[in-house]
Short mmCIF file of C-alpha atoms in Angstrom, two decimals:
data_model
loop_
_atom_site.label_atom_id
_atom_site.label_comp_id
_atom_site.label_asym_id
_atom_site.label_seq_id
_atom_site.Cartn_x
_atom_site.Cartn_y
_atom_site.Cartn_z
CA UNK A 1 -27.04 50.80 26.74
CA UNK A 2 -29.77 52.53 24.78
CA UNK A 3 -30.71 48.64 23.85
CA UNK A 4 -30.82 47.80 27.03
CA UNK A 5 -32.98 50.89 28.45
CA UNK A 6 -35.35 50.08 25.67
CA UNK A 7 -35.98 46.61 25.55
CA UNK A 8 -36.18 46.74 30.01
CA UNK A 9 -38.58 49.82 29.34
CA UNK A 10 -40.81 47.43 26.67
CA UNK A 11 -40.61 44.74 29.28
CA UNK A 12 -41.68 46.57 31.87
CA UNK A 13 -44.99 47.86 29.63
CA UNK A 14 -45.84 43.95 28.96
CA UNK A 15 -45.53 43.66 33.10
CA UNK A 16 -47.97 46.50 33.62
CA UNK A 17 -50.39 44.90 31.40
CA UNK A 18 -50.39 42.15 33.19
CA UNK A 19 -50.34 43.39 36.26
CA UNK A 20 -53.48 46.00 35.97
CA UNK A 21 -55.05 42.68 34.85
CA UNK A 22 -53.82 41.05 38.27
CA UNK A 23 -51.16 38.67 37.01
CA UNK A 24 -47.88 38.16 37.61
CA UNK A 25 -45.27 36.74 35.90
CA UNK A 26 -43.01 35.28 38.24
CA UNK A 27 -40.42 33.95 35.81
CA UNK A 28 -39.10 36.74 33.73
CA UNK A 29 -35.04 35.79 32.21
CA UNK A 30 -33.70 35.79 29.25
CA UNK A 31 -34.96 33.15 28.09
CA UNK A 32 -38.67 34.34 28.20
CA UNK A 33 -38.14 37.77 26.27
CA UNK A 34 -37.99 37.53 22.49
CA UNK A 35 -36.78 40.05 20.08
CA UNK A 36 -37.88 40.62 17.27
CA UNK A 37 -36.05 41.45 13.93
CA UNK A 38 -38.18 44.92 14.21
CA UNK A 39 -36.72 45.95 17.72
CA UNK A 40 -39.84 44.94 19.34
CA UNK A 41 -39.61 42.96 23.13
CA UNK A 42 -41.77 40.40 23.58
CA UNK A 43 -42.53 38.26 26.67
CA UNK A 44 -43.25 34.61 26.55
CA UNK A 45 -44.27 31.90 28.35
CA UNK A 46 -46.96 33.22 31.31
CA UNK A 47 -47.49 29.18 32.07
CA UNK A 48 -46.43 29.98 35.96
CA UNK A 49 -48.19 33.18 36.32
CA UNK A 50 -50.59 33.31 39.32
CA UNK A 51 -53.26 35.99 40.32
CA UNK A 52 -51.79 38.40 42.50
CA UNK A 53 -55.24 37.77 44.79
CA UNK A 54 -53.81 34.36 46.42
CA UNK A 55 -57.93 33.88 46.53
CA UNK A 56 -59.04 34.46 43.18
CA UNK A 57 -58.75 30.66 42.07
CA UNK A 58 -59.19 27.38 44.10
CA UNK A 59 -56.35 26.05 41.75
CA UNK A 60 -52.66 26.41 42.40
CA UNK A 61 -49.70 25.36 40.75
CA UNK A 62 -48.06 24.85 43.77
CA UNK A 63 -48.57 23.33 47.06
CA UNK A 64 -47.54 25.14 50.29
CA UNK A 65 -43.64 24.64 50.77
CA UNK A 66 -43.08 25.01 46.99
CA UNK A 67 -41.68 27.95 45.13
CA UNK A 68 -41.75 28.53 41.52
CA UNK A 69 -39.05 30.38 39.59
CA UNK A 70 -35.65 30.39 38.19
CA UNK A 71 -33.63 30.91 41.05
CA UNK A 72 -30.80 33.68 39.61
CA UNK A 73 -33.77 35.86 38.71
CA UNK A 74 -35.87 35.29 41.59
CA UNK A 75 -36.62 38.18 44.01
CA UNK A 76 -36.42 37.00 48.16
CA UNK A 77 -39.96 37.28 49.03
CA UNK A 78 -40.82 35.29 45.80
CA UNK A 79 -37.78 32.54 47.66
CA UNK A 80 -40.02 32.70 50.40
CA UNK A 81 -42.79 31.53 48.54
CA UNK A 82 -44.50 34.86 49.23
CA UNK A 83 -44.37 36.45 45.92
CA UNK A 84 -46.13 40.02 44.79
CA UNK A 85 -46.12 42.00 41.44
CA UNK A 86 -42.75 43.83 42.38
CA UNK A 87 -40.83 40.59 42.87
CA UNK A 88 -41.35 41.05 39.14
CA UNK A 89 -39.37 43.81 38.97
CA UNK A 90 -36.54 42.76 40.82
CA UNK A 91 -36.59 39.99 38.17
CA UNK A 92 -36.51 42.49 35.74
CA UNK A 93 -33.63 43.91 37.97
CA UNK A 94 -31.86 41.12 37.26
CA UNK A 95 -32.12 40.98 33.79
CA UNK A 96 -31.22 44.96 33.13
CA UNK A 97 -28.13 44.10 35.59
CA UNK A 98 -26.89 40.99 32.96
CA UNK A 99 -27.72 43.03 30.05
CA UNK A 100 -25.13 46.09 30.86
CA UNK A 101 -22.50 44.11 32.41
CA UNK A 102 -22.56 40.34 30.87
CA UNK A 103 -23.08 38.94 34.51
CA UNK A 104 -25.31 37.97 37.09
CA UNK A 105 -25.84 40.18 40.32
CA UNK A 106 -24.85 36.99 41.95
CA UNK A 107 -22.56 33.95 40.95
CA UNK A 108 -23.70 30.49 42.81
CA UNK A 109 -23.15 27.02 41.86
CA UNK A 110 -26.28 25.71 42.25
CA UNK A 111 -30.32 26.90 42.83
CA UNK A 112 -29.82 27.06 46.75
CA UNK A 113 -27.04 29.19 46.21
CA UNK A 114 -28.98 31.36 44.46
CA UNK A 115 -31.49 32.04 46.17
CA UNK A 116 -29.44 32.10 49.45
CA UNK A 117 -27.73 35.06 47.79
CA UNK A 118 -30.96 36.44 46.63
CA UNK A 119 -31.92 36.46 50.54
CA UNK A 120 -28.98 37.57 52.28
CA UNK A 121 -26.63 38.86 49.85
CA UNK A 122 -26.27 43.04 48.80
CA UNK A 123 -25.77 43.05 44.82
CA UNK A 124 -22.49 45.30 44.02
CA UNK A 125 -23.69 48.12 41.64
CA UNK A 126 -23.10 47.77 37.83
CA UNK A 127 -20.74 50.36 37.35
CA UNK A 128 -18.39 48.58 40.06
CA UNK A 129 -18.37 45.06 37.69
CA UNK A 130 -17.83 46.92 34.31
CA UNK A 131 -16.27 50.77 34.19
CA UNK A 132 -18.11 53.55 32.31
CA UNK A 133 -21.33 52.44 33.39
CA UNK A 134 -23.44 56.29 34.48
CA UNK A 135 -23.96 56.62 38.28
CA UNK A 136 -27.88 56.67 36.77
CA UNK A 137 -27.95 52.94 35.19
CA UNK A 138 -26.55 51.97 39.27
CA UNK A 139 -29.34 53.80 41.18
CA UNK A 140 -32.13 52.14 39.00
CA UNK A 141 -30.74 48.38 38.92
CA UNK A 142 -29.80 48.58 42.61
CA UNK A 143 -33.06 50.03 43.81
CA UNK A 144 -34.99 47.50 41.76
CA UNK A 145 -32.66 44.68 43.57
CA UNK A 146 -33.95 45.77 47.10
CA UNK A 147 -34.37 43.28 49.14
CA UNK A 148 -37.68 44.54 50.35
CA UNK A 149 -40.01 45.56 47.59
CA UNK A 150 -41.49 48.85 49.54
CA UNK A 151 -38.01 49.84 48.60
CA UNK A 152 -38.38 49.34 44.84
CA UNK A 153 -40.52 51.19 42.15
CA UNK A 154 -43.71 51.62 43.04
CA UNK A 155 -44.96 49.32 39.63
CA UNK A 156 -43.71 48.55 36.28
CA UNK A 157 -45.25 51.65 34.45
CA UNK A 158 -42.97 53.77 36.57
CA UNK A 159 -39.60 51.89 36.00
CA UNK A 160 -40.68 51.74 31.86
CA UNK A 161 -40.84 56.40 32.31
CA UNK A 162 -36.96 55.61 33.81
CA UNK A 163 -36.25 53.57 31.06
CA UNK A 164 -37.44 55.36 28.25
CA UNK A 165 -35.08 58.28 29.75
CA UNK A 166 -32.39 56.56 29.44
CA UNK A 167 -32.25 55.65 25.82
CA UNK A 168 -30.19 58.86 24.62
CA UNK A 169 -27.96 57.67 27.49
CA UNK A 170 -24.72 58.31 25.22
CA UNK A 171 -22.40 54.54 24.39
CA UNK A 172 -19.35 54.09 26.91
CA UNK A 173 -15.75 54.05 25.08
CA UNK A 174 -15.63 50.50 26.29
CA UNK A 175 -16.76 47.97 23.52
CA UNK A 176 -17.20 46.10 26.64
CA UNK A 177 -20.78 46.80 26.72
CA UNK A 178 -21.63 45.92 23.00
CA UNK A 179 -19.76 42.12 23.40
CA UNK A 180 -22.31 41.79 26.33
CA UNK A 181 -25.11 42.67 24.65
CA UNK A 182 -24.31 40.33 21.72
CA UNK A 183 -23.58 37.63 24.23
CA UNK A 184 -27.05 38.02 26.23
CA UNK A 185 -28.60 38.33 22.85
CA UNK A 186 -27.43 35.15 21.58
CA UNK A 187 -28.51 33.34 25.00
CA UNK A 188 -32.20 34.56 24.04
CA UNK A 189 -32.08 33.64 20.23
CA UNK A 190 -30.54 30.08 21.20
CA UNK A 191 -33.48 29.46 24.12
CA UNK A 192 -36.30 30.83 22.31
CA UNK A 193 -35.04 28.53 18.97
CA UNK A 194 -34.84 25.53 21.16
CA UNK A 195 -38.24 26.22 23.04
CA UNK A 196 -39.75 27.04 19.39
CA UNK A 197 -38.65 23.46 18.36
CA UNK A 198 -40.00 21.93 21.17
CA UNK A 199 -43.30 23.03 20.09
CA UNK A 200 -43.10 22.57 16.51
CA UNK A 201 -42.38 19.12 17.16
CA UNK A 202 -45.51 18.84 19.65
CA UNK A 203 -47.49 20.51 17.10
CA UNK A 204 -46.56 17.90 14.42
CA UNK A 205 -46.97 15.21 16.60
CA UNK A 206 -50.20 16.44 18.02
CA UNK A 207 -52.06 14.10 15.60
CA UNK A 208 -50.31 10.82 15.54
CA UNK A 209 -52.75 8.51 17.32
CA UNK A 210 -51.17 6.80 20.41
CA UNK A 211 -47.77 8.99 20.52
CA UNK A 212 -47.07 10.67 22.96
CA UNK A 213 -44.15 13.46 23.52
CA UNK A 214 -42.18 14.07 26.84
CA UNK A 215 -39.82 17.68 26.55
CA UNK A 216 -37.37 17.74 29.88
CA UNK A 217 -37.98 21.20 31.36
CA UNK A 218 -34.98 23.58 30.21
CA UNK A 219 -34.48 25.13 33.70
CA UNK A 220 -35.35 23.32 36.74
CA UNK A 221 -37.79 25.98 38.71
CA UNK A 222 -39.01 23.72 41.64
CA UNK A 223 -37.45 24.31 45.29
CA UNK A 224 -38.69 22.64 48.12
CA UNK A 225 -37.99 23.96 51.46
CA UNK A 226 -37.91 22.44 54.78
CA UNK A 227 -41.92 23.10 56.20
CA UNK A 228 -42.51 25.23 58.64
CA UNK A 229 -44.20 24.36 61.92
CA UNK A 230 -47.10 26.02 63.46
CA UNK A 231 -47.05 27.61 66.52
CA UNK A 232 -49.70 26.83 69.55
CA UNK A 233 -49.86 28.01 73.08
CA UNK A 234 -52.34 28.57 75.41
CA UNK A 235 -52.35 29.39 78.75
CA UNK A 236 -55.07 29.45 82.24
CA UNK A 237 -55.49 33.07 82.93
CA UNK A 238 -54.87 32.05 86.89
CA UNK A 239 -50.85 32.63 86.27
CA UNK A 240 -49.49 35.58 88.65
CA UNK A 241 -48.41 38.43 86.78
CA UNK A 242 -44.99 38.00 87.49
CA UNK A 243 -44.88 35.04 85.63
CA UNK A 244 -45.18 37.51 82.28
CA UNK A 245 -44.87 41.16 83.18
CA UNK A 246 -42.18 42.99 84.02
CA UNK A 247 -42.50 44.85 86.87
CA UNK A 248 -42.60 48.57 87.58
CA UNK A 249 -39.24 48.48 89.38
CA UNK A 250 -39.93 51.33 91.71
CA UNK A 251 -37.17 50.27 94.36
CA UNK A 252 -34.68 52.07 92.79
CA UNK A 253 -36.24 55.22 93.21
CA UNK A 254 -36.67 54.79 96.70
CA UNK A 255 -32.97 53.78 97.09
CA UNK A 256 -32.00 57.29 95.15
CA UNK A 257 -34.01 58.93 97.26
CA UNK A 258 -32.68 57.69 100.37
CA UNK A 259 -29.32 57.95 99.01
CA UNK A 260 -29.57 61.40 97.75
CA UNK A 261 -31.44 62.42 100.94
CA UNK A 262 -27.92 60.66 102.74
CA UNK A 263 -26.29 62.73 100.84
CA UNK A 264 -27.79 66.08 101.34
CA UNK A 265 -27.76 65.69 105.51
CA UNK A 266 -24.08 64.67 105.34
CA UNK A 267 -23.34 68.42 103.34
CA UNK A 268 -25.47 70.17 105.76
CA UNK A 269 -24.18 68.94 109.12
CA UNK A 270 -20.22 69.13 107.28
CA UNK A 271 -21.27 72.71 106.11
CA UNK A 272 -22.60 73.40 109.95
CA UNK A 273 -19.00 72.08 111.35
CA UNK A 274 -17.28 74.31 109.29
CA UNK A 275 -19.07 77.43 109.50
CA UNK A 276 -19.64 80.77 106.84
CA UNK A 277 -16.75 81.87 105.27
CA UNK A 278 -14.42 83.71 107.46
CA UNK A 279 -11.23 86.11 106.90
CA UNK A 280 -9.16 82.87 108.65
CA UNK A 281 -10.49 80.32 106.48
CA UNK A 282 -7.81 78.17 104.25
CA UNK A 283 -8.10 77.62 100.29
CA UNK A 284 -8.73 74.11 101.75
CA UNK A 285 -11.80 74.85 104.09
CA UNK A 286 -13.09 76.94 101.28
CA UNK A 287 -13.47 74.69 98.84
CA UNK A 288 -14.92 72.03 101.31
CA UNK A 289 -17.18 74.57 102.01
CA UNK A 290 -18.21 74.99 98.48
CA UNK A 291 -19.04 71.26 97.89
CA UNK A 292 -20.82 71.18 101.04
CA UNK A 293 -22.98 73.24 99.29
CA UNK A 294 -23.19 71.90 96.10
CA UNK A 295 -23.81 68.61 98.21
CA UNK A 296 -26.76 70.21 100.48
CA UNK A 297 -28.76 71.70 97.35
CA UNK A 298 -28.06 68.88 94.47
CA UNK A 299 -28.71 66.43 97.01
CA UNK A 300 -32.02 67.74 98.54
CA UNK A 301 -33.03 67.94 94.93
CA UNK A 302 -32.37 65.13 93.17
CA UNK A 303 -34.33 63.25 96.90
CA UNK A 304 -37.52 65.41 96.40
CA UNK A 305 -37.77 64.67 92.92
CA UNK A 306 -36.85 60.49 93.44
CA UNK A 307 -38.97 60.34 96.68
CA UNK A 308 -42.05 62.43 94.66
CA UNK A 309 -41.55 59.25 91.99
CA UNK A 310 -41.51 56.78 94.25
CA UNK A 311 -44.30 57.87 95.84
CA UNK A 312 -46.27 58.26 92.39
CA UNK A 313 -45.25 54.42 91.43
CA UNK A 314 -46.09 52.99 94.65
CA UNK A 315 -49.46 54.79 94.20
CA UNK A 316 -49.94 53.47 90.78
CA UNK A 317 -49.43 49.87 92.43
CA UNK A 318 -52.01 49.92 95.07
CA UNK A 319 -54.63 51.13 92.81
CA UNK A 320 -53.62 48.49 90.05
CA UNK A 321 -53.53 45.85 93.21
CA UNK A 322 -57.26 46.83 93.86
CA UNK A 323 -58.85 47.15 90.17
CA UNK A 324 -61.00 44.36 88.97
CA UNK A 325 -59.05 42.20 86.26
CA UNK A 326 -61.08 40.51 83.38
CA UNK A 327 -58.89 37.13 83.75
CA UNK A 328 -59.76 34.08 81.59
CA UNK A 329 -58.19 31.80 79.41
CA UNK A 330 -56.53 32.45 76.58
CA UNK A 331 -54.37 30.47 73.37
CA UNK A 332 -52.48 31.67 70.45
CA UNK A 333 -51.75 29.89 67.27
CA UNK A 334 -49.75 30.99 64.42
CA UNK A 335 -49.83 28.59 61.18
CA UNK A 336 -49.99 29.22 57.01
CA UNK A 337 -53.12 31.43 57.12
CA UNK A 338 -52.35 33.62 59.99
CA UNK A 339 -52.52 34.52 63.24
CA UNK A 340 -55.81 33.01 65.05
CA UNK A 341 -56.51 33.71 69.13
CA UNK A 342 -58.84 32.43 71.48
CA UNK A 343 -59.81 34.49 74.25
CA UNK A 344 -63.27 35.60 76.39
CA UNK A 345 -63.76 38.29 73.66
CA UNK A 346 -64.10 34.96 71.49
CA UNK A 347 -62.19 33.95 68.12
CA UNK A 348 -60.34 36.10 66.32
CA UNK A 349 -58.30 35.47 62.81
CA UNK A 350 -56.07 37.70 60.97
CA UNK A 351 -54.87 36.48 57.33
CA UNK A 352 -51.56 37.11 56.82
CA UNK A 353 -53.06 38.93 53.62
CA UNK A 354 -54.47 41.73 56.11
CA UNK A 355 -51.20 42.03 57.89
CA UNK A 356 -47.85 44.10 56.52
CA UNK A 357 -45.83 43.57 60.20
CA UNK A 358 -45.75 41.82 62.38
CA UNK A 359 -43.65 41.92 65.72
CA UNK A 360 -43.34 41.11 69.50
CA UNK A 361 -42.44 44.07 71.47
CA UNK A 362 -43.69 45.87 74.41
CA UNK A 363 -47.69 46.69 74.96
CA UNK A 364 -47.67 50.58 75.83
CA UNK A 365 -50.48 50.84 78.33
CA UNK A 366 -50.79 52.98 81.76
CA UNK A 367 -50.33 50.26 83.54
CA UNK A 368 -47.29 50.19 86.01
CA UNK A 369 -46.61 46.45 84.70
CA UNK A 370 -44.69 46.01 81.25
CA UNK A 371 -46.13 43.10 79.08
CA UNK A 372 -44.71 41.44 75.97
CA UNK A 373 -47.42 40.90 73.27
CA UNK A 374 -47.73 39.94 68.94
CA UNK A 375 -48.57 43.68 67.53
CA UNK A 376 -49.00 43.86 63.58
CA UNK A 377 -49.09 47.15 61.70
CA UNK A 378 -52.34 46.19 59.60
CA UNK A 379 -52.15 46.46 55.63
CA UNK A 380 -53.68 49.78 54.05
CA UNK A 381 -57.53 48.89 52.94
CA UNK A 382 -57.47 45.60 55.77
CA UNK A 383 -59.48 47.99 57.71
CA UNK A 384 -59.43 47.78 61.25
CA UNK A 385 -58.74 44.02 62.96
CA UNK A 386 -58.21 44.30 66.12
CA UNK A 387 -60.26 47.41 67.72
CA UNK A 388 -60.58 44.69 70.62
CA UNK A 389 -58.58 44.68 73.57
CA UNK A 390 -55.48 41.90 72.82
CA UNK A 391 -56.22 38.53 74.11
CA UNK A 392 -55.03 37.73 77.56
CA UNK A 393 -55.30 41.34 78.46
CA UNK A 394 -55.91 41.54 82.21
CA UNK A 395 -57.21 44.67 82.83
CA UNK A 396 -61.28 45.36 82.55
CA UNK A 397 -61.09 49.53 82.20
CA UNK A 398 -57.47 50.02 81.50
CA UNK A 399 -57.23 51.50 78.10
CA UNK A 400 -53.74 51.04 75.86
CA UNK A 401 -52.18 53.77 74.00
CA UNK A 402 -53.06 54.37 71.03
CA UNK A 403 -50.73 53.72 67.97
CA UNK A 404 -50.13 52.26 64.43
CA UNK A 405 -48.70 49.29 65.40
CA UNK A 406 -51.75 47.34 67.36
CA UNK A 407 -51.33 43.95 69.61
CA UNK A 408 -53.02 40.94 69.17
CA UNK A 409 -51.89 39.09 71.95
CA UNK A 410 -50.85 38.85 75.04
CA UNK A 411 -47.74 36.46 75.60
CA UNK A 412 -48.05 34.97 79.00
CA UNK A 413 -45.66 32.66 80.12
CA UNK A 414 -43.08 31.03 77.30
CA UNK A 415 -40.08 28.57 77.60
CA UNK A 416 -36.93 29.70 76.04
CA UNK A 417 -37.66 27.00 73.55
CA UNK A 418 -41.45 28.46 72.72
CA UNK A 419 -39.98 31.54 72.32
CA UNK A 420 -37.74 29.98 69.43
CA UNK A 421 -40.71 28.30 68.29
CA UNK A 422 -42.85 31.40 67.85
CA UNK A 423 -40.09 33.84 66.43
CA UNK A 424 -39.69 30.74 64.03
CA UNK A 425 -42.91 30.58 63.03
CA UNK A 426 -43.77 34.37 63.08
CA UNK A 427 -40.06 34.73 60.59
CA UNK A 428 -41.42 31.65 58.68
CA UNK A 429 -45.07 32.20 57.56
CA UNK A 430 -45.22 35.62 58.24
CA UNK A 431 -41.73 36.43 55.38
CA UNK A 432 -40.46 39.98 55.42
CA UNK A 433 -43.57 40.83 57.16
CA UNK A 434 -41.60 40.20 60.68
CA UNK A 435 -39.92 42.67 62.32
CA UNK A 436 -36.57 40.73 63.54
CA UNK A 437 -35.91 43.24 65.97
CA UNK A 438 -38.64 42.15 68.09
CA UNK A 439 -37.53 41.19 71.50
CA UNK A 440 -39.34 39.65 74.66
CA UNK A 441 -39.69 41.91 78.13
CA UNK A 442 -39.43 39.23 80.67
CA UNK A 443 -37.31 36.21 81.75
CA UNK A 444 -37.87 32.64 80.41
CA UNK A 445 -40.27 30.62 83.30
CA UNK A 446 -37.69 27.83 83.34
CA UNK A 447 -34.42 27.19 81.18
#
């Protein structure tokens, strides 16, 4: 295991490199790290490495709906086509987990497999595929296998200072370990030989006039997914507010209140029939007497404090019936480079690059009506994208409460089958970015 720790810690300094310089790998296996006769790691072949600014060239190696990779090393969001700088590290995560046990985190039959695994699938920790493996070696590879990557090391510098800890890491009993090592080692000598001949013979064949050399790819690294649609709505502005907002459901205070109010009469005039406690009175009468008033005082209370809510709600409702509502049309479309709305305020576009979550919950406002809207929980140095009220908003003066998580939209009214379309689309181009526990406030307009 001290191989291991320092050939992953080596590694993970080539990774840092290239990631200060704002490129990552995106295809580290075994087959892409050489060692050499001195000790020294190596990695190879940086011919699918992108910029981790998705605008810093006009030329990609992929087109949208492609991912690049070799599917048992590749991390989800990197599945999802959505990769970042620490899906490098759950590569790498991968790699460390084959290197101390002689397995995969995951056994598939195929890519899809993979990478279905990859997206769905916990990994079990090393130490519960091979024994003697230290409870340390477990909480590194399994927190670099997190499925989100806010849940992994921070960068590659910081896993190589874990690494480099871990090479006086005392040898289990178990030659396990060693037979793994020699059989990982002699994947990498056999790939690396066989990729070094491919080139040779392109290099010798580089100058014969008219020839021309065609080497099969070793690994196939291409996945093609089903696209995803975008999402479009828009609606009038002249829809009632029933149609889309829950309302304040104030009835039910009134009923407790009359209830309770029911309640409290009934122990008075009971309590009034009986009369104060008297030598005469039976065990019976005096514990009817007691209730009575338990009844008369609980009851009284409970109806002052539902009647004094009532009244407050009702209140709330006549002065939301007569404040002026800024009403006007409004649309909503979520597609590949974000979420764009249309609205009186005017246009307004949010890259998915600016956004870390996104997800349709409740807007908390004063008003006495609940609405459903699209909030996001903006990415740190996006600055500030929505300091506008959210489109569709109907109120002119109302202010919303203020929070992290900011809406973008209201959602007026949706068909159950919009409302799959949009948590489709949100899930699909938006990645781990959406919050799946989003849920919608009112009732579909039709089935």
């Amino acid at each position: 295991m001290p191989d291991a720790a320092r050939w992953g810690a080596q590694i993970c300094d080539a990774l840092a490199e290239a990631h200060t310089a704002g490129v990552m790998h995106r295809d580290i296996k075994p087959s892409n790290i050489l060692i050499m006769p001195s000790g020294f790691v190596k990695v190879l072949d940086f011919g699918i490495a992108r910029a981790v600014d998705p605008y810093a060239t006009a030329d990609r190696l992929t087109e949208p709906g492609f991912i690049v990779g070799t599917p048992p090393y590749m991390a989800p969001e990197q599945a999802r086509g959505l990769p970042e700088p620490r899906s490098d590290l759950y590569a790498v995560g991968c790699l460390l987990f084959e290197l101390i046990t002689g397995r995969l985190p995951f056994q598939a039959p195929d890519a899809m497999g993979y990478l279905s695994a990859h997206l769905t699938q916990q990994p079990p920790s090393p130490s519960s595929v091979r024994a003697g493996i230290p409870p340390v070696w477990d909480d590194l590879v399994l927190t670099l296998l997190s499925k989100d990557p806010e849940q992994r090391y921070p960068n590659a510098a910081r896993v190589s200072q874990v690494l480099r800890q871990f090479e006086r890491t005392p040898e289990p009993v178990s030659p396990a370990g060693h037979e793994a090592r020699r059989i990982l080692t002699a994947r990498m000598d056999r790939a690396m030989r066989a990729s070094l001949a491919r080139r040779a013979d392109l290099s010798r064949n580089a100058g014969q006039k008219d020839t021309v050399v065609r080497t099969p790819p070793q690994v196939e690294t291409t996945v093609q997914y089903p696209p995803t649609v975008p999402f479009e709505v828009s609606w009038t502005g002249q829809e009632p507010l029933s149609t889309y907002a829950a309302g304040p459901g104030h009835e039910i205070f009134w009923l407790m209140s009359l209830l309770s109010a029911a309640i409290s009469a009934g122990s008075f005039f009971l309590l009034a029939d009986l009369g104060f406690e008297t030598p005469e009175s039976t065990a019976g009468t005096k514990l009817l007497q007691i209730l009575s008033v338990l009844g008369l005082i609980g009851g009284g209370a409970v109806a002052f404090l539902t009647a004094a809510a009532a009244i407050g709600i009702t209140h709330q409702i006549g002065k939301h019936g007569r404040e002026r509502k800024a009403r006007s049309r409004w649309s909503l479309h979520v597609g590949g480079q974000g979420i764009t709305t249309h609205s009186s305020a005017g246009r307004r576009e949010i890259p998915w690059q600016q956004i870390q979550r996104v997800s349709v919950e409740r807007i908390q406002s004063s008003s006495p009506f609940r609405f459903t809207g699209i909030h996001i929980d903006p990415e740190h140095g996006a600055g500030k994208p929505v300091k506008l009220r959210p489109a569709g908003w109907p109120y002119s003066r109302r202010t919303l409460t203020a929070r992290t998580r900011r809406p973008v939209c209201v959602l007026g009214p949706l068909t159950k089958k919009q409302r799959k379309e949009l948590k489709k689309a949100l899930a699909g181009y938006g990645g781990q970015r959406w919050v799946t526990r989003a849920h919608f406030t009112t009732d579909s307009v039709d089935p």
